[in-house]
Coordinates of C-alpha atoms in Angstrom, one line a residue:
M1496 CA -0.2 0.1 0.1
N1497 CA 1.5 3.8 -1.4
G1498 CA 1.2 6.5 1.2
Q1499 CA -1.9 7.9 -1.3
Q1500 CA -3.5 4.8 -0.9
Q1501 CA -3.0 5.1 2.5
R1502 CA -4.2 8.7 3.0
Q1503 CA -7.2 7.6 0.9
I1504 CA -7.9 4.8 4.0
E1505 CA -7.4 8.0 6.5
I1506 CA -10.6 9.9 4.6
I1507 CA -12.7 7.3 4.7
Q1508 CA -12.2 5.9 8.4
A1509 CA -12.6 10.1 9.3
A1510 CA -15.7 10.3 7.4
A1511 CA -17.3 6.9 8.3
L1512 CA -16.7 7.8 12.2
S1513 CA -18.4 11.2 11.4
A1514 CA -21.4 9.4 9.5
Q1515 CA -22.3 6.5 12.2
S1516 CA -22.5 9.5 14.7
L1517 CA -24.6 11.9 13.0
P1518 CA -28.2 12.4 14.2
M1519 CA -30.7 11.0 11.8
L1520 CA -33.3 13.1 10.2
A1521 CA -37.4 12.6 10.1
S1522 CA -36.9 11.8 6.4
G1523 CA -34.1 8.7 7.3
L1524 CA -31.3 11.5 5.8
W1525 CA -28.4 13.5 7.6
F1526 CA -28.6 16.4 5.6
H1527 CA -31.0 18.9 3.7
H1528 CA -28.8 21.0 3.0
D1529 CA -27.6 19.3 0.0
I1530 CA -28.5 15.7 -1.4
R1531 CA -25.0 14.9 -2.2
D1532 CA -23.5 14.6 1.4
N1533 CA -25.7 11.9 2.0
F1534 CA -24.8 10.0 -1.1
Y1535 CA -21.4 11.3 -0.1
Y1536 CA -21.3 10.2 3.8
A1537 CA -23.4 6.9 3.3
S1538 CA -20.5 6.0 0.4
Y1539 CA -17.8 6.1 3.1
L1540 CA -20.0 4.7 6.0
F1541 CA -20.6 1.8 3.3
A1542 CA -17.2 1.2 2.8
A1543 CA -15.8 0.9 6.0
A1544 CA -18.5 -1.4 7.0
V1545 CA -17.6 -3.9 4.3
D1546 CA -13.8 -3.1 4.9
E1547 CA -12.0 -5.6 7.0
E1548 CA -9.5 -3.8 8.0
I1549 CA -11.6 -0.3 8.3
Q1550 CA -14.7 -2.1 10.1
S1551 CA -13.6 -2.8 13.5
L1552 CA -12.9 1.1 13.8
L1553 CA -17.1 1.4 13.6
N1554 CA -19.2 0.7 16.7
N1555 CA -21.0 -1.7 14.9
P1556 CA -20.2 -2.7 11.5
A1557 CA -23.6 -4.7 10.6
D1558 CA -25.4 -2.0 11.9
S1559 CA -23.3 1.1 9.8
K1560 CA -24.0 -0.9 6.7
K1561 CA -27.5 -0.9 7.3
K1562 CA -27.6 2.6 8.3
A1563 CA -25.4 3.4 5.0
E1564 CA -28.1 1.5 2.9
S1565 CA -30.8 3.1 4.5
V1566 CA -29.6 6.5 3.5
L1567 CA -28.1 5.3 -0.1
E1568 CA -31.8 4.0 -0.9
R1569 CA -33.7 7.1 0.6
V1570 CA -31.6 9.1 -2.0
L1571 CA -32.4 7.2 -4.8
Q1572 CA -35.9 7.5 -3.8
L1573 CA -36.0 11.3 -4.7
Q1574 CA -34.8 10.6 -8.5
Q1575 CA -37.5 12.4 -10.8
K1576 CA -38.8 9.1 -12.0
D1577 CA -41.2 10.0 -14.4
P1578 CA -40.0 10.4 -18.1
D1579 CA -42.2 13.0 -19.3
E1580 CA -40.8 15.4 -17.0
P1581 CA -37.9 17.8 -18.3
L1582 CA -35.5 17.0 -15.3
Y1583 CA -36.4 13.2 -15.6
G1584 CA -33.4 11.4 -14.0
H1585 CA -32.4 13.8 -12.1
F1586 CA -32.5 14.7 -8.0
P1587 CA -33.5 17.6 -6.0
L1588 CA -30.2 19.7 -4.5
N1589 CA -31.6 21.4 -1.3
L1590 CA -34.0 19.4 0.5
N1591 CA -35.7 21.7 3.3
P1592 CA -37.9 21.8 4.3
S1593 CA -39.3 18.5 3.1
P1594 CA -37.6 16.1 0.8
E1595 CA -40.7 14.9 -0.7
L1596 CA -41.6 18.6 -1.8
A1597 CA -38.1 19.1 -3.1
K1598 CA -38.1 19.4 -6.8
A1599 CA -35.3 18.0 -9.0
H1600 CA -32.4 20.0 -10.2
E1601 CA -29.9 20.1 -13.1
L1602 CA -26.7 20.3 -10.7
P1603 CA -26.5 17.0 -8.3
V1604 CA -26.6 14.0 -11.5
E1605 CA -23.6 16.2 -13.3
L1606 CA -20.9 14.8 -10.8
M1607 CA -23.0 12.3 -8.3
G1608 CA -24.3 10.3 -11.5
S1609 CA -21.0 9.2 -12.4
L1610 CA -19.7 8.6 -9.1
M1611 CA -23.0 6.3 -8.3
V1612 CA -21.5 4.3 -11.0
Y1613 CA -18.3 4.3 -9.8
F1614 CA -19.8 3.2 -6.3
Y1615 CA -22.3 0.3 -7.9
A1616 CA -18.9 -1.0 -10.0
R1617 CA -16.6 -1.1 -6.8
Y1618 CA -19.3 -2.2 -3.9
G1619 CA -22.5 -3.4 -5.9
Q1620 CA -22.0 -7.0 -5.2
H1621 CA -22.3 -6.2 -1.2
L1622 CA -25.4 -4.2 -1.5
G1623 CA -28.7 -5.9 -0.5
P1624 CA -30.2 -7.3 -3.4
E1625 CA -33.4 -4.9 -3.4
L1626 CA -30.9 -2.2 -3.4
Q1627 CA -28.9 -3.3 -6.3
E1628 CA -32.2 -3.3 -7.9
A1629 CA -32.8 0.4 -6.6
F1630 CA -29.4 1.2 -8.4
E1631 CA -29.7 -0.6 -11.5
R1632 CA -32.7 1.3 -11.7
A1633 CA -31.5 4.8 -10.5
L1634 CA -28.3 4.7 -13.2
H1635 CA -30.5 3.6 -16.0
R1636 CA -32.9 6.9 -15.7
I1637 CA -29.8 8.6 -15.6
Y1638 CA -28.5 7.7 -18.6
E1639 CA -31.7 8.0 -20.5
G1640 CA -32.4 11.6 -19.0
G1641 CA -29.1 12.3 -21.0
F1642 CA -27.8 15.3 -18.7
Y1643 CA -24.5 15.0 -20.8
K1644 CA -25.9 15.2 -23.9
K1645 CA -24.8 19.3 -24.4
P1646 CA -22.5 20.9 -26.5
L1647 CA -19.1 22.0 -26.0
Q1648 CA -19.0 25.8 -25.3
L1649 CA -17.5 27.5 -22.7
F1650 CA -15.1 24.2 -21.6
N1651 CA -15.7 25.0 -18.0
H1652 CA -16.6 22.5 -15.5
H1653 CA -19.9 21.5 -16.0
E1654 CA -19.2 20.5 -19.6
A1655 CA -15.8 18.5 -18.4
K1656 CA -18.4 16.7 -16.7
Y1657 CA -20.7 15.9 -19.2
T1658 CA -17.4 14.8 -21.2
A1659 CA -16.1 12.3 -18.6
A1660 CA -20.2 10.9 -18.0
K1661 CA -20.1 10.3 -21.7
I1662 CA -17.3 8.0 -21.6
I1663 CA -18.5 6.6 -18.3
F1664 CA -22.3 5.7 -19.5
G1665 CA -21.6 5.2 -23.0
Q1666 CA -19.2 2.1 -21.3
F1667 CA -21.8 0.8 -18.7
Y1668 CA -24.6 0.6 -21.0
E1669 CA -22.2 0.0 -24.2
D1670 CA -23.8 3.0 -26.2
Q1671 CA -20.9 3.5 -28.9
E1672 CA -22.5 6.4 -30.2
L1673 CA -22.3 8.4 -26.3
L1674 CA -18.7 6.1 -25.8
Q1675 CA -17.7 8.1 -29.2
D1676 CA -19.4 11.3 -28.7
G1677 CA -17.7 11.4 -25.1
I1678 CA -14.1 10.5 -26.8
A1679 CA -14.2 13.5 -29.4
S1680 CA -15.3 15.4 -26.5
L1681 CA -12.3 14.9 -24.6
K1682 CA -9.9 14.9 -27.2
R1683 CA -11.5 19.0 -28.1
T1684 CA -11.1 19.8 -24.4
M1685 CA -7.6 18.6 -24.1
E1686 CA -6.4 20.8 -27.3
R1687 CA -8.7 23.7 -25.8
V1688 CA -7.2 23.8 -22.5
T1689 CA -3.7 23.3 -23.0
A1690 CA -3.8 25.8 -26.1
Q1691 CA -6.1 28.2 -24.4
G1692 CA -5.7 27.4 -20.6
M1693 CA -8.0 27.1 -18.2
P1694 CA -10.8 29.9 -18.1
E1695 CA -11.8 28.9 -14.2
Y1696 CA -8.2 29.8 -13.1
G1697 CA -7.7 28.7 -9.2
A1698 CA -11.6 27.7 -8.8
L1699 CA -12.6 25.9 -6.3
P1700 CA -14.2 23.3 -5.9
W1701 CA -14.9 23.7 -10.1
F1702 CA -11.0 22.3 -10.4
W1703 CA -11.3 19.2 -8.6
H1704 CA -15.1 18.8 -10.4
W1705 CA -13.0 18.3 -13.7
V1706 CA -10.3 15.6 -11.4
Q1707 CA -13.0 13.5 -10.0
A1708 CA -15.2 13.2 -13.0
F1709 CA -12.1 12.5 -15.1
T1710 CA -10.0 10.4 -12.4
C1711 CA -14.0 8.5 -12.2
A1712 CA -13.9 8.1 -16.0
W1713 CA -10.3 6.8 -15.8
E1714 CA -11.1 4.3 -13.0
L1715 CA -14.2 2.9 -15.0
T1716 CA -12.2 2.3 -18.3
A1717 CA -10.3 -0.6 -19.0
E1718 CA -9.7 -0.1 -22.9
P1719 CA -6.2 0.8 -22.9
A1720 CA -6.3 3.7 -25.7
L1721 CA -9.3 5.3 -24.2
K1722 CA -8.0 5.2 -20.6
Q1723 CA -4.2 6.5 -22.0
Q1724 CA -6.2 9.5 -23.1
L1725 CA -8.0 10.0 -19.5
A1726 CA -4.7 9.6 -18.2
G1727 CA -3.5 12.4 -20.7
M1728 CA -6.3 14.6 -19.3
L1729 CA -5.6 14.1 -16.0
D1730 CA -1.6 14.8 -16.3
Y1731 CA -2.5 18.0 -17.7
L1732 CA -5.1 18.8 -14.5
W1733 CA -2.3 17.6 -12.0
R1734 CA 1.0 19.6 -13.7
E1735 CA -1.6 22.8 -13.7
R1736 CA -2.2 21.9 -9.5
A1737 CA 1.5 21.3 -9.4
L1738 CA 2.2 25.1 -10.9
F1739 CA 0.3 27.0 -8.2
Y1740 CA 1.0 24.3 -5.3
L1741 CA 2.0 25.4 -1.7
K1742 CA 1.8 22.5 0.6
G1743 CA -2.0 22.6 0.7
A1744 CA -2.5 26.2 -0.5
W1745 CA -3.6 27.4 -4.3
V1746 CA -1.5 30.4 -4.9
G1747 CA -2.6 33.4 -6.5
A1748 CA -5.6 34.6 -8.3
H1749 CA -9.1 32.8 -7.7
S1750 CA -11.8 32.7 -10.1
R1751 CA -14.3 31.9 -7.5
G1752 CA -14.3 30.3 -4.2
W1753 CA -16.7 29.4 -1.5
P1754 CA -16.0 30.7 2.1
H1755 CA -14.0 27.1 2.9
D1756 CA -11.4 28.5 -0.2
A1757 CA -10.9 32.0 1.2
P1758 CA -9.6 33.4 3.4
A1759 CA -7.9 30.0 4.2
D1760 CA -7.4 26.9 2.0
R1761 CA -9.6 24.0 3.1
N1762 CA -10.7 22.4 0.4
V1763 CA -7.6 20.3 0.3
L1764 CA -8.6 16.2 0.6
H1765 CA -7.8 15.9 -2.8
D1766 CA -4.3 17.8 -2.7
Y1767 CA -4.0 16.0 0.7
V1768 CA -4.2 12.0 -1.0
Q1769 CA -1.8 13.1 -3.7
F1770 CA 0.8 15.2 -1.9
G1771 CA 0.7 14.5 1.6
D1772 CA 2.7 17.2 3.0
F1773 CA 0.6 18.7 5.4
P1774 CA -1.6 17.8 8.4
L1775 CA -5.2 17.6 7.4
G1776 CA -6.9 18.7 10.3
D1777 CA -10.4 18.0 11.2
R1778 CA -12.1 20.2 8.9
M1779 CA -14.0 18.3 6.1
P1780 CA -16.1 21.1 4.3
R1781 CA -16.0 18.9 0.9
T1782 CA -15.7 14.9 1.3
E1783 CA -17.0 14.5 -1.4
Y1784 CA -15.1 11.1 -3.4
A1785 CA -11.8 12.1 -2.6
G1786 CA -11.3 9.3 -0.4
F1787 CA -12.1 6.6 -3.4
L1788 CA -10.6 8.6 -6.8
C1789 CA -7.3 9.2 -7.4
Y1790 CA -5.0 9.4 -10.2
P1791 CA -1.2 9.4 -9.3
A1792 CA 0.6 12.7 -10.5
P1793 CA 3.2 12.2 -12.8
E1794 CA 6.8 12.6 -11.2
D1795 CA 7.5 16.1 -12.8
A1796 CA 4.3 17.3 -11.3
L1797 CA 4.8 16.0 -7.9
R1798 CA 8.7 17.4 -7.9
R1799 CA 7.6 20.9 -8.7
A1800 CA 4.3 20.4 -6.3
L1801 CA 7.4 19.0 -3.4
E1802 CA 10.4 20.2 -4.2
R1803 CA 10.3 24.4 -3.5
N1804 CA 13.9 24.6 -2.9
Q1805 CA 14.1 27.7 -5.2
P1806 CA 12.0 30.3 -5.9
E1807 CA 9.8 30.0 -8.9
V1808 CA 8.0 32.7 -10.7
V1809 CA 5.0 31.5 -12.8
T1810 CA 2.9 33.1 -15.5
K1811 CA -0.2 32.2 -17.1
Q1812 CA -2.5 33.5 -20.0
M1813 CA -5.8 32.1 -20.2
I1814 CA -8.6 32.7 -22.4
K1815 CA -11.8 33.4 -20.7
I1816 CA -14.7 32.8 -23.0
D1817 CA -18.0 35.5 -22.1
T1818 CA -20.9 36.4 -23.7
G1819 CA -19.0 35.2 -27.0
E1820 CA -15.9 37.4 -26.7
E1821 CA -12.8 35.9 -25.6
I1822 CA -11.4 38.0 -23.1
P1823 CA -7.2 36.8 -22.3
L1824 CA -6.0 37.2 -18.9
H1825 CA -2.4 36.9 -17.5
S1826 CA -1.6 35.4 -14.1
Y1827 CA 1.1 36.1 -11.6
A1828 CA 2.5 34.2 -9.0
Y1829 CA 6.0 34.0 -7.0
V1830 CA 6.2 30.5 -5.0
T1831 CA 8.8 30.0 -2.1
K1832 CA 9.2 27.1 0.3
D1833 CA 7.8 29.4 2.6
Y1834 CA 5.0 31.5 1.1
A1835 CA 3.8 32.2 -2.3
A1836 CA 2.4 35.6 -4.3
G1837 CA 0.8 37.0 -7.0
G1838 CA -2.5 37.4 -8.3
I1839 CA -4.5 38.5 -11.7
W1840 CA -3.6 41.2 -13.4
E1841 CA -7.0 42.1 -14.9
R1842 CA -10.3 42.4 -12.9
V1843 CA -12.8 40.6 -14.7
K1844 CA -16.6 40.3 -13.4
E1845 CA -16.8 36.7 -12.4
F1846 CA -19.6 34.0 -11.6
D1847 CA -21.1 35.5 -8.4
N1848 CA -18.3 37.8 -8.3
E1849 CA -15.9 35.8 -6.2
Q1850 CA -12.6 37.0 -8.3
I1851 CA -9.9 37.4 -5.7
R1852 CA -7.6 39.3 -7.7
W1853 CA -4.0 38.6 -5.3
M1854 CA -3.0 36.8 -2.6
V1855 CA -0.3 36.3 0.0
S1856 CA -0.3 32.4 0.5
F1857 CA 1.0 30.2 3.4
P1858 CA 1.2 26.7 3.9
V1859 CA -1.4 24.5 5.0
T1860 CA -1.1 24.2 9.0
G1861 CA -3.8 22.1 10.0
E1862 CA -4.9 24.4 12.5
T1863 CA -8.0 26.8 12.3
G1864 CA -6.9 30.0 11.7
V1865 CA -6.4 31.3 7.8
N1866 CA -3.4 31.0 5.7
Q1867 CA -4.2 33.8 3.3
L1868 CA -3.5 37.4 3.2
Y1869 CA -5.0 40.1 0.7
F1870 CA -6.9 43.1 0.5
F1871 CA -9.5 44.3 -0.9
H1872 CA -12.7 46.8 -1.3
P1873 CA -16.2 45.2 -0.9
G1874 CA -18.3 44.9 -4.4
E1875 CA -21.4 43.5 -5.3
G1876 CA -22.4 40.3 -2.8
W1877 CA -20.2 41.7 0.1
R1878 CA -21.2 41.1 3.7
E1879 CA -19.7 41.3 7.0
G1880 CA -18.0 38.5 7.8
D1881 CA -17.2 37.0 4.0
P1882 CA -14.3 38.2 2.9
R1883 CA -14.6 37.7 -0.3
H1884 CA -16.9 39.3 -3.4
Q1885 CA -14.4 41.9 -4.6
S1886 CA -15.4 45.3 -6.5
E1887 CA -13.3 46.6 -9.8
Y1888 CA -11.7 49.2 -7.7
A1889 CA -8.3 48.2 -7.7
E1890 CA -5.4 48.6 -9.5
V1891 CA -2.0 46.0 -9.1
L1892 CA 1.1 45.6 -9.6
Y1893 CA 3.0 42.1 -8.7
D1894 CA 7.2 41.6 -8.6
K1895 CA 7.9 38.3 -6.4
N1896 CA 7.4 38.9 -2.9
R1897 CA 6.0 42.7 -3.5
I1898 CA 2.5 43.6 -4.4
L1899 CA 1.4 47.2 -4.5
T1900 CA -2.2 47.7 -4.7
L1901 CA -4.6 51.5 -5.3
F1902 CA -8.3 51.4 -4.5
P1903 CA -9.4 53.9 -6.2
V1904 CA -13.0 54.2 -4.7
P1905 CA -15.3 56.6 -6.6
E1906 CA -17.7 58.8 -3.8
H1907 CA -20.7 57.1 -5.3
A1908 CA -19.3 53.3 -4.4
E1909 CA -21.7 52.2 -1.3
Q1910 CA -18.7 51.0 0.5
Q1911 CA -16.0 53.2 1.1
E1912 CA -13.7 50.8 3.3
I1913 CA -10.8 48.5 1.9
I1914 CA -10.8 45.1 3.4
G1915 CA -7.8 43.2 4.7
V1916 CA -7.2 39.9 5.8
L1917 CA -4.1 39.1 7.8
P1918 CA -2.9 35.8 9.2
K1919 CA -2.6 35.0 12.8
G1920 CA 0.7 35.5 13.8
T1921 CA 2.7 38.0 15.6
W1922 CA 2.0 41.8 14.5
I1923 CA 3.4 44.7 15.4
R1924 CA 1.3 48.1 14.5
R1925 CA 2.6 50.7 13.3
V1926 CA 1.3 54.5 11.9
A1927 CA 2.6 53.5 8.8
G1928 CA 1.3 49.6 8.5
L1929 CA 2.0 46.5 10.0
Y1930 CA 4.6 44.0 10.5
G1931 CA 4.0 40.3 11.1
Q1932 CA 5.8 37.0 11.6
V1933 CA 3.3 34.5 10.3
Q1934 CA 5.0 30.9 10.0
N1935 CA 8.1 31.2 8.8
G1936 CA 7.5 34.6 6.9
F1937 CA 7.8 38.3 7.7
V1938 CA 5.4 40.2 6.2
S1939 CA 5.3 43.9 5.6
V1940 CA 2.1 46.0 5.1
L1941 CA 2.8 49.5 4.2
L1942 CA -0.4 51.4 4.0
H1943 CA -1.6 55.2 2.8
G1944 CA -4.7 56.0 4.6
H1945 CA -6.1 55.4 8.2
Y1946 CA -6.5 51.5 9.3
T1947 CA -8.1 49.9 12.3
F1948 CA -6.7 46.6 13.4
E1949 CA -9.3 44.1 15.2
E1950 CA -8.5 40.4 16.2
L1951 CA -11.3 38.1 15.2
E1952 CA -11.3 34.3 15.8
D1953 CA -9.7 32.7 12.4
Y1954 CA -7.9 36.0 11.6
N1955 CA -6.8 39.5 11.8
L1956 CA -9.4 42.4 10.2
V1957 CA -7.7 45.4 8.9
R1958 CA -9.9 48.0 7.8
L1959 CA -8.5 50.8 5.5
Q1960 CA -9.9 54.2 4.5
G1961 CA -7.9 56.9 2.2
K1962 CA -8.4 59.0 -1.1
P1963 CA -7.4 57.1 -2.2
A1964 CA -6.5 54.4 -0.1
A1965 CA -2.9 52.2 -1.2
A1966 CA -1.2 49.0 0.2
A1967 CA 2.3 47.9 -0.1
V1968 CA 2.9 44.3 0.8
E1969 CA 6.3 42.5 1.2
I1970 CA 7.5 39.1 2.3
L1971 CA 10.3 38.0 3.0
G1972 CA 11.1 33.8 3.9
R1973 CA 13.4 32.5 6.4
D1974 CA 16.5 32.0 3.9
E1975 CA 15.9 35.7 2.5
A1976 CA 15.7 37.0 6.3
E1977 CA 18.9 35.3 6.8
K1978 CA 20.3 36.9 4.3
L1979 CA 19.5 40.2 4.9
A1980 CA 20.8 40.0 8.7
I1981 CA 17.2 39.7 10.1
G1982 CA 16.7 37.3 12.4
S1983 CA 13.4 38.5 14.4
L1984 CA 10.2 40.5 13.7
A1985 CA 11.6 43.4 15.5
A1986 CA 14.9 43.9 13.2
F1987 CA 12.4 43.2 10.2
A1988 CA 9.8 46.3 11.6
E1989 CA 12.9 48.4 12.4
R1990 CA 14.3 47.7 8.8
M1991 CA 10.7 48.1 6.9
G1992 CA 10.3 51.3 9.0
G1993 CA 12.9 52.9 6.8
V1994 CA 10.8 52.1 3.4
E1995 CA 9.5 54.7 1.7
F1996 CA 6.4 54.2 0.4
I1997 CA 5.1 57.5 -1.9
L1998 CA 1.8 58.7 -2.7
Q1999 CA 2.0 61.5 -5.6
Q2000 CA -0.5 63.2 -7.5
A2001 CA -3.0 61.6 -5.1
S2002 CA -7.0 62.1 -6.3
R2003 CA -9.4 60.3 -4.8
L2004 CA -9.5 58.5 -8.5
G2005 CA -5.6 57.8 -9.0
G2006 CA -2.0 58.5 -7.8
K2007 CA 1.5 57.5 -8.4
L2008 CA 2.9 55.1 -5.9
I2009 CA 6.4 54.6 -5.3
Y2010 CA 8.0 51.7 -3.7
T2011 CA 11.4 49.8 -3.4
G2012 CA 11.7 47.1 -0.1
I2013 CA 14.3 45.8 1.2
S2014 CA 14.5 42.8 -0.6
H2015 CA 15.0 44.1 -4.2
Q2016 CA 16.9 47.3 -5.2
D2017 CA 14.0 47.5 -8.6
L2018 CA 12.5 50.4 -8.1
L2019 CA 8.3 50.0 -8.3
E2020 CA 5.8 52.8 -9.7
L2021 CA 1.9 52.0 -10.0
I2022 CA 0.6 55.0 -12.0
V2023 CA -3.4 55.1 -12.4
A2024 CA -5.2 57.7 -14.0
S2025 CA -9.0 56.4 -12.8
P2026 CA -10.4 53.4 -12.1
G2027 CA -9.2 50.3 -15.0
Q2028 CA -6.3 52.7 -16.0
S2029 CA -3.2 52.1 -15.0
V2030 CA 0.7 51.5 -16.0
A2031 CA 3.3 49.1 -14.0
R2032 CA 6.5 50.1 -14.3
K2033 CA 9.9 49.0 -13.1
N2034 CA 13.2 50.6 -13.2
G2035 CA 11.2 53.3 -15.3
E2036 CA 10.2 50.4 -18.1
E2037 CA 6.5 49.3 -18.5
M2038 CA 5.9 45.8 -17.0
N2039 CA 4.8 43.9 -20.2
Y2040 CA 2.7 41.6 -18.4
F2041 CA 0.6 41.0 -21.4
R2042 CA 3.2 39.0 -23.5
Y2043 CA 2.9 35.9 -21.6

């Protein structure tokens, strides 16, 4: 048994132990917020109950198996069984206030349908005869419903799941036409993402849906040529992941993220299984099928992810397709063994306005505190306590371990404050800004404007006001600090206290930021004429990020 398999068992054990102690609702389910969680936890509990090496950890394996089967049966009962209904073969999503009243929804079957095939193929022989028949009927309804019969247009996570499902159900039901459609879609998808990048950059949980869907297809495929094609897609996905990986963290810009993706990387189960170089911790917000599905990443991806001895600059261009228009986007990340910094140069409106423009990331520690640092102006969808949903009022400059941001917030904007998220650590507060030690990194946050600092349970909250407000972030890892003869936070703060962060020609909607810092002698300038109109310069020359 290799390390990846051992970590999968660890996840199965943890999910099963959680499931056996969950209170059962009157509906015969554990959750009403999302039907999929019932299927996932029942899968883990069932797997543990029939595995001779794991079942001894359960209070009563026979009762656990019976409970898991009961929940699986209830999930299948909620499928839309009427072939005349438009969502035939689908399941409801949110089950409140009553599962019987919940209407079928197009999302659950996208991923859960393929995973049901995997579960039945792996564990069907252990199911009771009635539940076996129920699974066979449910899977056939999914096949007949044909949720996957949609054309490739956006090359996003939905279409990735449709492509994988065509392959899975085409093989399962020996439907050659459907299978060939899936193979052709796989080829087109591979050509698109390798040539133009993934438009859903840093998007969690969507990236994991790509991984789950194609790993599921790979696991269920025996035909060598097709299995190799699926392996090629998965090699690409894991190489993409390795580029932006730092001990469980997903570094750089995110096109969208849920509360468990920012300001803390907690959607980490697939990373944990694959890499295993960080503690898992107690939180598992998206168990899904990480305990069952694992495609071993290629050796070069593993080396890149795990051997961060030398700093690396990662630049990417992605083509975002929006209402028929192709928009080039450019991301930048500087990755070291102690921290990573970077983001995306362009601001675009993403799904649910969840783009995170830039961040500084530290390794995942398994503790409750956050591991991300960033500043933003609140935009559409923002609310107190949820540090996401950024507005368009930010102009940026990225250069290795330094980030400059100016916030040209107009007078009519509903929110005037800039929000800053700082991880827990040791922080020294000065009028000019904050100096902190987070894990093995020293962080300087110089600010233009008046700020307040508040210690919350999981992170420190900064509120910044200025006309315009601006921030300069500079990070040093342990080795970088030693080269500068900095051995303590006090010494770092003293050295950074002499750094000039200048704002010239300031107006509410612009200005010229000038910054050098201590780790490099390059002069950085961010010149903002108005929102969306800025020039980034290094030593007087324009930084041509669009040449990526």
